[in-house]
PDB file of C-alpha atoms in Angstrom:
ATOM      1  CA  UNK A  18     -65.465  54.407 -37.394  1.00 84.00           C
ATOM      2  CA  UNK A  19     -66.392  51.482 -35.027  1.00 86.00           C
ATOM      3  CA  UNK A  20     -70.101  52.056 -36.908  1.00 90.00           C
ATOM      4  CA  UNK A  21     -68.632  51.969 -39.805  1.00 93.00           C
ATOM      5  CA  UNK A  22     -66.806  48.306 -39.152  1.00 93.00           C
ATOM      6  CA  UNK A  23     -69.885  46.988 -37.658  1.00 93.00           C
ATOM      7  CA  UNK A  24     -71.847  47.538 -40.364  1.00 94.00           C
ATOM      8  CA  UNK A  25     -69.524  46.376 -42.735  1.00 95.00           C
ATOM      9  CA  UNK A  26     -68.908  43.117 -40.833  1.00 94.00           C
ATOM     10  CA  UNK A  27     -72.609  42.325 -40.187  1.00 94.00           C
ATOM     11  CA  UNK A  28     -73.433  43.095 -44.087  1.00 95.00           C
ATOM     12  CA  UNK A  29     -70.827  40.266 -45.265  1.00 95.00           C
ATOM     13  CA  UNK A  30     -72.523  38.052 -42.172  1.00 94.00           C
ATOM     14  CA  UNK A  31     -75.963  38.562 -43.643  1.00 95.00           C
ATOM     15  CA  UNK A  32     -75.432  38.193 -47.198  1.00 95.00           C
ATOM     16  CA  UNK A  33     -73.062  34.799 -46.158  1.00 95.00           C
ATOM     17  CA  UNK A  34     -75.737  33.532 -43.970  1.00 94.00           C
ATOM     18  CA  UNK A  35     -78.417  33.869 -47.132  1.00 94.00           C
ATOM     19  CA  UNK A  36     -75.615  32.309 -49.441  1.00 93.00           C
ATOM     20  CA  UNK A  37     -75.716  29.150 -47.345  1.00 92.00           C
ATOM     21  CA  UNK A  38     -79.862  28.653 -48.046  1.00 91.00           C
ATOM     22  CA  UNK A  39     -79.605  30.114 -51.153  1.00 90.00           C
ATOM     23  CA  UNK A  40     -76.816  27.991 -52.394  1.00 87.00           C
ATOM     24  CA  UNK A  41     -77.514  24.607 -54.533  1.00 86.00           C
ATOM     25  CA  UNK A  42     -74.107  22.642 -53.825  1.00 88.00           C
ATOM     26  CA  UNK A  43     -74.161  21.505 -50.193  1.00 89.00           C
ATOM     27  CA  UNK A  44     -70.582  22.526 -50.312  1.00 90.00           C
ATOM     28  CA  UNK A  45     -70.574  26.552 -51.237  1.00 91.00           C
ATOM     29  CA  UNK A  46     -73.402  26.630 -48.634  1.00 92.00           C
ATOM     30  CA  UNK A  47     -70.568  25.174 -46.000  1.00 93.00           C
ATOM     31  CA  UNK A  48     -68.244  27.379 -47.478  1.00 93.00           C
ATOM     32  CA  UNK A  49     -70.410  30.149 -46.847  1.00 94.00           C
ATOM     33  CA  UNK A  50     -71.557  29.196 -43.449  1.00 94.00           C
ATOM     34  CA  UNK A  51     -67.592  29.297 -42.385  1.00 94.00           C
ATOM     35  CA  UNK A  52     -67.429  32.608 -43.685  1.00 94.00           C
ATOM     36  CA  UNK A  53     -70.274  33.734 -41.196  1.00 94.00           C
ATOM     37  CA  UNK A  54     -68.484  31.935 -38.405  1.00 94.00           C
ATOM     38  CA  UNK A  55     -65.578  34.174 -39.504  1.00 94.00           C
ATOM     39  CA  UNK A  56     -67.699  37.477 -39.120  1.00 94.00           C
ATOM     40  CA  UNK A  57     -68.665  36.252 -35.789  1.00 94.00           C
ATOM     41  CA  UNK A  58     -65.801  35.921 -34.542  1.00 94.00           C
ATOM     42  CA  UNK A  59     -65.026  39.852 -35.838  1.00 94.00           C
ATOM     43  CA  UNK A  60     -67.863  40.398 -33.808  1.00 94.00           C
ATOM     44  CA  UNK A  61     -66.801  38.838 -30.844  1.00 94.00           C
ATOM     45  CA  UNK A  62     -63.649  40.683 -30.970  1.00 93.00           C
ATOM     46  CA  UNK A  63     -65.115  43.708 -31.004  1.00 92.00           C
ATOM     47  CA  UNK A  64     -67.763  43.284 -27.902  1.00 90.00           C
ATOM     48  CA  UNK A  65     -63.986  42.405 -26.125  1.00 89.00           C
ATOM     49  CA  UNK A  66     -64.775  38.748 -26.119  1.00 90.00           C
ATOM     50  CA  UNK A  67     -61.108  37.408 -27.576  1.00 91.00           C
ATOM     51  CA  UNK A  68     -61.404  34.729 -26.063  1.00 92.00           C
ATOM     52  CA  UNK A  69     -64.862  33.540 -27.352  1.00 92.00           C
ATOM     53  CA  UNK A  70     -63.505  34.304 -30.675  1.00 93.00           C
ATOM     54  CA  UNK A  71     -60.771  31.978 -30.911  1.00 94.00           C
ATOM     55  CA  UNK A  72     -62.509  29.708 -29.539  1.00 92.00           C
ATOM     56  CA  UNK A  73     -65.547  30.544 -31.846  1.00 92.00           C
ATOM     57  CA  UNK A  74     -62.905  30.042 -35.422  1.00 94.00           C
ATOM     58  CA  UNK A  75     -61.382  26.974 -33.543  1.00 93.00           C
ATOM     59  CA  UNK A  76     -63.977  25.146 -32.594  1.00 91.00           C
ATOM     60  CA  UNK A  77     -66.407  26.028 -35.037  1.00 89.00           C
ATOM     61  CA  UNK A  78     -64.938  27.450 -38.211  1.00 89.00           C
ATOM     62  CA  UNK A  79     -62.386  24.889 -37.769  1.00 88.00           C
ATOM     63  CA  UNK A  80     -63.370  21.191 -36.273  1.00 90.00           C
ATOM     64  CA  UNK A  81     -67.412  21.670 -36.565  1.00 91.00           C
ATOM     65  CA  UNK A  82     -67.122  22.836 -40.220  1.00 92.00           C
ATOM     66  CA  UNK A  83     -64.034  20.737 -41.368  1.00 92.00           C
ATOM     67  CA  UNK A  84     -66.810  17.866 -40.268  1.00 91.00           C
ATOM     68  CA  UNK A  85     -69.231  18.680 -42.419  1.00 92.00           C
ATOM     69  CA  UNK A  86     -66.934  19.097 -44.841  1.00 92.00           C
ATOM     70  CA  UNK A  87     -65.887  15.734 -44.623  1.00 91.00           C
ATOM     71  CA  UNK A  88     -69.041  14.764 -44.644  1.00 90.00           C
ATOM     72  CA  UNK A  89     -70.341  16.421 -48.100  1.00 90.00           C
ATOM     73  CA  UNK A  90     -67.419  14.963 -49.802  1.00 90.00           C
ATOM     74  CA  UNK A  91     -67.837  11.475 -48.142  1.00 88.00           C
ATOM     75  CA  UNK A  92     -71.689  11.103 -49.338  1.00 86.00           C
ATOM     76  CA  UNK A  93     -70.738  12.691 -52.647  1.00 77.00           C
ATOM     77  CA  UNK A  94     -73.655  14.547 -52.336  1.00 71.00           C
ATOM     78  CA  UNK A  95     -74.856  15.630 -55.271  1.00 67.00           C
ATOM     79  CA  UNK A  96     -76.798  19.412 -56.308  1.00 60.00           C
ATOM     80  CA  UNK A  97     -80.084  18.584 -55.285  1.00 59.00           C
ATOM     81  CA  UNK A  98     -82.423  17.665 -58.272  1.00 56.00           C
ATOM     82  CA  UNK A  99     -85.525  19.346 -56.473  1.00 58.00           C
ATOM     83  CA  UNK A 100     -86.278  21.739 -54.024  1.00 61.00           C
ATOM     84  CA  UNK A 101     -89.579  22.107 -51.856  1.00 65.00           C
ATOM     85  CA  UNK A 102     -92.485  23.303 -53.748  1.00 73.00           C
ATOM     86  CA  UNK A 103     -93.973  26.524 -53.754  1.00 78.00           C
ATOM     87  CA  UNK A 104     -96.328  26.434 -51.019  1.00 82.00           C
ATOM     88  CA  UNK A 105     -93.739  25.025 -48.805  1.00 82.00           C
ATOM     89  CA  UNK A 106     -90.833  27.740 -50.078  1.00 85.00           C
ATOM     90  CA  UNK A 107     -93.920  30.672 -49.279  1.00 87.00           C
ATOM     91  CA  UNK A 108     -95.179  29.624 -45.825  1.00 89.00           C
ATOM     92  CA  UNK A 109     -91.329  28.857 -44.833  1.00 87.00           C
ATOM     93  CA  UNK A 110     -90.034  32.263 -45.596  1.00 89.00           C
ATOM     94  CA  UNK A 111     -93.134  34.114 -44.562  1.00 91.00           C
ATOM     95  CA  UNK A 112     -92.730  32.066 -41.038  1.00 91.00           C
ATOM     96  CA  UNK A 113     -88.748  33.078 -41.028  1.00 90.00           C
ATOM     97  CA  UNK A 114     -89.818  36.646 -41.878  1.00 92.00           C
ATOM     98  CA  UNK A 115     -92.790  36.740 -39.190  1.00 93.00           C
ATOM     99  CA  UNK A 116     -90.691  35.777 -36.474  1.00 91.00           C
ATOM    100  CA  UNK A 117     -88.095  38.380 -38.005  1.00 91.00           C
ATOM    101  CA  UNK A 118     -90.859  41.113 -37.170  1.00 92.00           C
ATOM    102  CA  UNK A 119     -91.840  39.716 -34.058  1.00 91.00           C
ATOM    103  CA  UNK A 120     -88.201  39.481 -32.746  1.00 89.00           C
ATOM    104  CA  UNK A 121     -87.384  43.270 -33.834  1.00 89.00           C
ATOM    105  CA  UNK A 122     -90.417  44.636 -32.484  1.00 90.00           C
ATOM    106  CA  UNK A 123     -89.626  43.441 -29.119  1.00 89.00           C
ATOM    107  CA  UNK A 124     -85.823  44.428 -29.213  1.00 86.00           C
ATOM    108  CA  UNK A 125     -87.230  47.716 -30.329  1.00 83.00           C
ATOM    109  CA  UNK A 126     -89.500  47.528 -26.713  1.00 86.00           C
ATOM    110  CA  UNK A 127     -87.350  47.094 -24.508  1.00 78.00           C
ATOM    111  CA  UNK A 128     -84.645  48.524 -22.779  1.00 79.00           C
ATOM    112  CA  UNK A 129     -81.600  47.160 -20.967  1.00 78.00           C
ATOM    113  CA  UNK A 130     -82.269  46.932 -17.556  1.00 77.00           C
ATOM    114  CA  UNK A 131     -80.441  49.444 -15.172  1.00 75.00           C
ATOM    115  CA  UNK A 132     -78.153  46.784 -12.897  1.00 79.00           C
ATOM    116  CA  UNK A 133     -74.678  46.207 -14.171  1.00 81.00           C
ATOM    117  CA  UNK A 134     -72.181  43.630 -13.464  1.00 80.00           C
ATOM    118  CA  UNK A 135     -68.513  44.331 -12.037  1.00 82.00           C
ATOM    119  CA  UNK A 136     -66.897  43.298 -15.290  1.00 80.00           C
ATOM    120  CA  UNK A 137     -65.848  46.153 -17.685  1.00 80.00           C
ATOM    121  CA  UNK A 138     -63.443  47.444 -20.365  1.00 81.00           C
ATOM    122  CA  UNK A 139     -60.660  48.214 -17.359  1.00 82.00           C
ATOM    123  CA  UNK A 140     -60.782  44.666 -15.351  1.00 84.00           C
ATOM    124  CA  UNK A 141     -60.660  42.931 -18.571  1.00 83.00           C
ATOM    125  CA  UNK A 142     -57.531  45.049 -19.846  1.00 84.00           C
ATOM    126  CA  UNK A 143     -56.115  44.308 -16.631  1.00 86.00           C
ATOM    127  CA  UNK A 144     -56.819  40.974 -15.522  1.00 86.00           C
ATOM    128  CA  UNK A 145     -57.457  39.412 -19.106  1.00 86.00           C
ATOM    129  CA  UNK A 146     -60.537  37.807 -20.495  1.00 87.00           C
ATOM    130  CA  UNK A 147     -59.295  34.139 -20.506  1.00 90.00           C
ATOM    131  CA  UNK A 148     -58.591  34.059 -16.857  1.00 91.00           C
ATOM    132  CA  UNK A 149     -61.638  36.133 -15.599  1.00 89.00           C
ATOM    133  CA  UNK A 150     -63.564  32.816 -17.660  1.00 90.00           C
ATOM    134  CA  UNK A 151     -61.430  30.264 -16.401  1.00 91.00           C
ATOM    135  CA  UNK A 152     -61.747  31.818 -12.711  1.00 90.00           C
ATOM    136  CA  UNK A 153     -65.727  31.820 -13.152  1.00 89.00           C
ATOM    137  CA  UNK A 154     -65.837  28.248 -15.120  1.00 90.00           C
ATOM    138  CA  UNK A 155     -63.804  26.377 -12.151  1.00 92.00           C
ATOM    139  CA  UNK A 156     -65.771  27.945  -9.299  1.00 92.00           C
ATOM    140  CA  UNK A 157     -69.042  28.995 -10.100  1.00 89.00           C
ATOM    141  CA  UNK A 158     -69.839  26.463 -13.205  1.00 92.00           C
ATOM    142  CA  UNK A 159     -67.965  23.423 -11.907  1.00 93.00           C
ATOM    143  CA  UNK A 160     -70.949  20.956 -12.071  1.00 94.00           C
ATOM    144  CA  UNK A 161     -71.735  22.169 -15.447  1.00 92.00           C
ATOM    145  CA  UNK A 162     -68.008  21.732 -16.669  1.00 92.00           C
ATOM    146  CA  UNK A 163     -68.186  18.430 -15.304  1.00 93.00           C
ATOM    147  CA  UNK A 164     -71.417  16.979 -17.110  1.00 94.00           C
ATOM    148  CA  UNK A 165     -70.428  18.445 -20.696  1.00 93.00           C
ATOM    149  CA  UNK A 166     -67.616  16.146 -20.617  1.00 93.00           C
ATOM    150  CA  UNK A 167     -69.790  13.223 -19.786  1.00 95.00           C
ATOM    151  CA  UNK A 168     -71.940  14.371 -22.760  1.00 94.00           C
ATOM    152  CA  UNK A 169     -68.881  14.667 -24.928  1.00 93.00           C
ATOM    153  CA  UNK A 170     -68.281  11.423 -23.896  1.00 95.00           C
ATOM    154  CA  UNK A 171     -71.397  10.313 -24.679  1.00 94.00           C
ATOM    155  CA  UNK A 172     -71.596  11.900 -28.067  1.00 93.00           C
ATOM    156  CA  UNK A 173     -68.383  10.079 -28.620  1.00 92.00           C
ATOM    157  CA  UNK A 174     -69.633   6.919 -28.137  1.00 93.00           C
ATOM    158  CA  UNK A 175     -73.186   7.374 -29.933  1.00 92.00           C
ATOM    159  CA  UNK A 176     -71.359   8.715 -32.857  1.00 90.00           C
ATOM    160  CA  UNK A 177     -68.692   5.367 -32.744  1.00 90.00           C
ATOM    161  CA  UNK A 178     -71.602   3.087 -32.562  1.00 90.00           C
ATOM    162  CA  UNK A 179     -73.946   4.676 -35.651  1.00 87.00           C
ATOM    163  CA  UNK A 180     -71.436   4.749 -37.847  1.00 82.00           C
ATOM    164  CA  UNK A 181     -70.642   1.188 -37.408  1.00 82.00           C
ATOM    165  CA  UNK A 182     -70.667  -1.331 -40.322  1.00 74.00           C
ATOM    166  CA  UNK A 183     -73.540  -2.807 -39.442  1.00 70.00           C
ATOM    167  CA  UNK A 184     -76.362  -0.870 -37.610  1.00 64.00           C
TER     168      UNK A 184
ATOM    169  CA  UNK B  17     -69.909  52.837 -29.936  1.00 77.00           C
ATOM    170  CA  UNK B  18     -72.492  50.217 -31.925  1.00 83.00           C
ATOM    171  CA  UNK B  19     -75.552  50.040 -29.778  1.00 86.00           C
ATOM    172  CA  UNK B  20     -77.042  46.845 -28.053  1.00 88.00           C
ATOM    173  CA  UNK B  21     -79.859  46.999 -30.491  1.00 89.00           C
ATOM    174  CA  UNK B  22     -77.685  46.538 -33.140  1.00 90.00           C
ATOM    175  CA  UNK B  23     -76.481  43.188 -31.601  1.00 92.00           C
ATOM    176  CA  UNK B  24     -79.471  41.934 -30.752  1.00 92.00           C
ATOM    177  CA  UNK B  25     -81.312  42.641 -34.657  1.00 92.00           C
ATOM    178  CA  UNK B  26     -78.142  41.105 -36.269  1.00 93.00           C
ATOM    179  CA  UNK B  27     -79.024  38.341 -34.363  1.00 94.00           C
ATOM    180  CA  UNK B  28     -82.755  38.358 -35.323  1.00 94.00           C
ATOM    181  CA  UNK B  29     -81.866  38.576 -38.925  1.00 94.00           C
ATOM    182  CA  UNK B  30     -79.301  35.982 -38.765  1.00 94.00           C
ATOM    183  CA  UNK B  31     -81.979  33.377 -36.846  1.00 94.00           C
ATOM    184  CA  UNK B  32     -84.776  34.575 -39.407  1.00 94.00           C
ATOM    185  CA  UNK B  33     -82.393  33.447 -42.356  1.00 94.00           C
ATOM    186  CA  UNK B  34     -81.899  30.035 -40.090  1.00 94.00           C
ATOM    187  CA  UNK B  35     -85.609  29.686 -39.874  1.00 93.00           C
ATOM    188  CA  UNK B  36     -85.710  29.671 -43.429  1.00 93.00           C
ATOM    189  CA  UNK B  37     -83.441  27.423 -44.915  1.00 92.00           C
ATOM    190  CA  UNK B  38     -84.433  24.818 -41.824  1.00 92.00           C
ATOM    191  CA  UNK B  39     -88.394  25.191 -43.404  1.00 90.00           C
ATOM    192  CA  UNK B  40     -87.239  25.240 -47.134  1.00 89.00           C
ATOM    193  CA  UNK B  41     -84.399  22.982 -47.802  1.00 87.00           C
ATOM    194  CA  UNK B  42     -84.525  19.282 -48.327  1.00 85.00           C
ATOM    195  CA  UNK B  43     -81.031  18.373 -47.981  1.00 87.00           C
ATOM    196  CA  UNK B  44     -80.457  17.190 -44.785  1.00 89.00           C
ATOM    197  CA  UNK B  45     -76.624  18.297 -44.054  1.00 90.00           C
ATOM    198  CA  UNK B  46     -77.730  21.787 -45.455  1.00 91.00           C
ATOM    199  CA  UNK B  47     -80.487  21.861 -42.687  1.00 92.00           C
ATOM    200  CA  UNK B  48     -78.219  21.317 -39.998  1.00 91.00           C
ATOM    201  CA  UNK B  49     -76.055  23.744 -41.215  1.00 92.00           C
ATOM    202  CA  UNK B  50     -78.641  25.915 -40.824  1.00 94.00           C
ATOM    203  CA  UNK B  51     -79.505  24.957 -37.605  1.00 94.00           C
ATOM    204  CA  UNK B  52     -76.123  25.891 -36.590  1.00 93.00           C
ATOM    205  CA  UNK B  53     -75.920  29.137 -37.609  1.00 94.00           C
ATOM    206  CA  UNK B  54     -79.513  29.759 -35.726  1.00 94.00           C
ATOM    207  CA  UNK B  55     -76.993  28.535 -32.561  1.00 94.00           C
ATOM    208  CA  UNK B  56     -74.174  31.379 -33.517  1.00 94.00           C
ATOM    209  CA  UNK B  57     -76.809  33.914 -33.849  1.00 94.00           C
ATOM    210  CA  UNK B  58     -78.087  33.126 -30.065  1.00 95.00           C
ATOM    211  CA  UNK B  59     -74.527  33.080 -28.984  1.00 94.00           C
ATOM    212  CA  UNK B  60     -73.874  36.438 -30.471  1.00 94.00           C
ATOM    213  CA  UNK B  61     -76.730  37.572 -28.338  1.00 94.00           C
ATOM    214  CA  UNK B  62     -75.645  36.213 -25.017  1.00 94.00           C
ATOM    215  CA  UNK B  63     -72.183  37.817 -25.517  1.00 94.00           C
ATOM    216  CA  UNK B  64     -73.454  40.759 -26.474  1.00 93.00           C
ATOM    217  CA  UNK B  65     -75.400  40.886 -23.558  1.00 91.00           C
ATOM    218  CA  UNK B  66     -72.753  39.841 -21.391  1.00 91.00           C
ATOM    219  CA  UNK B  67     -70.304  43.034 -22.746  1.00 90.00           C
ATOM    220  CA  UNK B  68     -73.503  45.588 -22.058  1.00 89.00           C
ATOM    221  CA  UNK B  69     -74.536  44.009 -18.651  1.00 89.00           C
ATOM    222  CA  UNK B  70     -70.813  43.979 -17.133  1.00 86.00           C
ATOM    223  CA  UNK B  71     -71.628  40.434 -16.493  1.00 87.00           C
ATOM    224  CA  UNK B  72     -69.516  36.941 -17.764  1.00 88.00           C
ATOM    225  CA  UNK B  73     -72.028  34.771 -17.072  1.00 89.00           C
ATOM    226  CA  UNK B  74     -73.083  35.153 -20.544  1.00 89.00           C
ATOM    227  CA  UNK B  75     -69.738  33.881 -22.176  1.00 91.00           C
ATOM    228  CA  UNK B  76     -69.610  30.972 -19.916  1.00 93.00           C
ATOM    229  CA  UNK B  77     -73.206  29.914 -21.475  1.00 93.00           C
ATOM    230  CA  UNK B  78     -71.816  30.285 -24.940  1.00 93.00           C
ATOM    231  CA  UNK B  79     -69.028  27.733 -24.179  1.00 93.00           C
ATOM    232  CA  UNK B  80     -72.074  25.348 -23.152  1.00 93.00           C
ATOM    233  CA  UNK B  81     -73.490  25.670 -26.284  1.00 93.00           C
ATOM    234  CA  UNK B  82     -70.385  25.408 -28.494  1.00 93.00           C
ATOM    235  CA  UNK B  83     -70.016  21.910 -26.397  1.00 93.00           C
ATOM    236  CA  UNK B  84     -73.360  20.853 -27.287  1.00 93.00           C
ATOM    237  CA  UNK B  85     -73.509  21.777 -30.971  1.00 92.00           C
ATOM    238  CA  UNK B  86     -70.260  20.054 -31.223  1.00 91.00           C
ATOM    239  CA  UNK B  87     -71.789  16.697 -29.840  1.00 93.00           C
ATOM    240  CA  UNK B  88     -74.842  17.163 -31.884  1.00 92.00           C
ATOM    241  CA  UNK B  89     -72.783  18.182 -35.223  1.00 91.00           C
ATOM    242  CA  UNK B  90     -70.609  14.614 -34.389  1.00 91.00           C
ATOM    243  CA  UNK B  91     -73.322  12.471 -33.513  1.00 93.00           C
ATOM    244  CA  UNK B  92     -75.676  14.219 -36.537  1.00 91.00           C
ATOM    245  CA  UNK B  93     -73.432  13.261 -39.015  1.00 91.00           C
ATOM    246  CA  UNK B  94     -73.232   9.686 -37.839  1.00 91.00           C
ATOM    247  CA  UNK B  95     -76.583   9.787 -37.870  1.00 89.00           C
ATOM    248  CA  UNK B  96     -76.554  11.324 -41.815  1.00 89.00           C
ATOM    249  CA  UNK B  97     -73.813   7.936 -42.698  1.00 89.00           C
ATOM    250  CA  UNK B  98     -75.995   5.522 -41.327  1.00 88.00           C
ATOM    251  CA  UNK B  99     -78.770   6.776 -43.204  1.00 87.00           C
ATOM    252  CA  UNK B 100     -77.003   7.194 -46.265  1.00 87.00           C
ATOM    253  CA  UNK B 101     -75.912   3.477 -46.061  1.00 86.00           C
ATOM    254  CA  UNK B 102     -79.404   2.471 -45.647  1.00 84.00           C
ATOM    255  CA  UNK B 103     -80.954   4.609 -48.420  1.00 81.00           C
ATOM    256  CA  UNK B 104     -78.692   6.340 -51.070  1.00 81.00           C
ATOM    257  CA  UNK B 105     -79.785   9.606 -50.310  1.00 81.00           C
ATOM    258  CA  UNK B 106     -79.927  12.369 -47.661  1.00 83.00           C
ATOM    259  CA  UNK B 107     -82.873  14.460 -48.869  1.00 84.00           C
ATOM    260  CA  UNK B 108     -85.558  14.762 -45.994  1.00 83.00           C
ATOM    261  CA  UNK B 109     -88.602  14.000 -48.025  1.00 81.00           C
ATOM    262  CA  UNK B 110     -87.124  10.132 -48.460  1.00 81.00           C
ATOM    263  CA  UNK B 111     -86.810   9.976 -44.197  1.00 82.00           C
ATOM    264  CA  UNK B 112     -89.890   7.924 -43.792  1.00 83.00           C
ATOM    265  CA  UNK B 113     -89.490   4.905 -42.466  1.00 80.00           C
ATOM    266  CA  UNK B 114     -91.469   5.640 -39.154  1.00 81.00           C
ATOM    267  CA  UNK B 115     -94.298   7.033 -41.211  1.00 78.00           C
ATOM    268  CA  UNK B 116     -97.516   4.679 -40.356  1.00 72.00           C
TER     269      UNK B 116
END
């Protein structure tokens, strides 16, 4: 059954994510590209990660995506009158599909290695997967937490000052 | 119970399809929407090897990297305006103004 799901869920994430290169309009590709965001966060859900998956439809299906929305309808970008030529289409998807191989061959390699970690199934059901994060982001990843919000704040400010009336 | 492997080729397939549209589109805002979803697909990865390793180290990266790509989708698209102002267009082939 769980099979089942997962294969259903990561079929509508595949043939999304090919929608968005495959797409003309800038817009059905972002469209598209929410929709694998959405199948993600399915994902996420089911490798008892709730957390990661709100945060995953919040963050990125909603405020990362709503920008580029914006965006697309801002610039009133048009379909695009011509794509790459042939030569460039080939050697792109034969790189994409080369590192495709490469990357399954050595997941197909390997095997996960024997040492596990004291978080499972259990302590999440009984502690909760939002505070066993918070617990580890205030103690362990403090300086970490700290500098993203100095480069949030510096994003904030580089994006102010280049979009600016006059550059 | 859906193996690790399963995780982990999802993710391969799902970066492959990034690679591509990153090497064979020219619109700019469709390139860094593909350069997003290469992001997810390495996030899917670290959590699923966070749930099979017993280990939340993992999930704490992928909050890292949602911060960044948020930054870089914000300051991106400024980038993208300004460009636009400057040129009519967002197509990649036209960004050569550093060209010698």
């Amino acid at each position: 059954m769980e099979t089942l799901f997962f294969l259903i869920v990561a079929a509508i994430a595949v043939i999304t994510s090919i929608l968005v290169v495959a797409n003309k309009n800038p817009l059905n590709s972002a469209l598209s590209l929410i929709m694998t965001f959405f199948c993600l966060a399915t994902l996420y859900v089911m490798l008892e990660a709730p957390f990661m998956a709100a945060i995953q439809i919040i963050v990125y299906a909603g405020a990362i995506m709503v920008l580029f929305v914006f965006v697309i309808m801002l610039l009133n970008v048009r379909t695009e009158a011509a794509r790459r030529g042939k030569h460039a289409l080939f050697l792109g998807t034969m790189t994409g599909l080369l590192l495709l191989i490469q990357t399954w061959y050595t997941v197909g390699r390997g095997s996960l290695a024997g040492v596990r970690g004291p978080v499972d199934s259990a302590l999440i059901a009984k502690v909760g997967h939002t505070e066993l994060l918070g617990t580890a982001l205030f103690t362990d990843f403090l300086l970490p937490f700290e500098i993203t919000s100095i480069l949030l704040l510096a994003a904030m400010v580089g994006a102010v000052i280049l979009s600016k009336k006059k550059l | 119970m859906v193996s690790l492997n399963s995780y982990l080729i999802l993710s391969a397939i799902l970066f492959a399809i990034g690679t591509i549209g990153v090497l064979t589109r020219r619109n700019a805002i469709v390139i860094f929407m593909c350069v997003e979803m290469m992001l997810n697909a390495v996030n899917l990865t670290f959590i699923a090897f966070s749930k099979y390793l017993g280990n939340l180290d993992g999930q704490i990266f992928v909050l890292f990297v949602m911060t960044v790509a948020a930054a870089e989708a914000a300051v991106g698209l400024a980038l993208m305006i300004a460009f636009y102002k400057n040129r009519e267009s967002i197509d990649v082939e036209d960004m050569n103004m550093m060209k010698w």
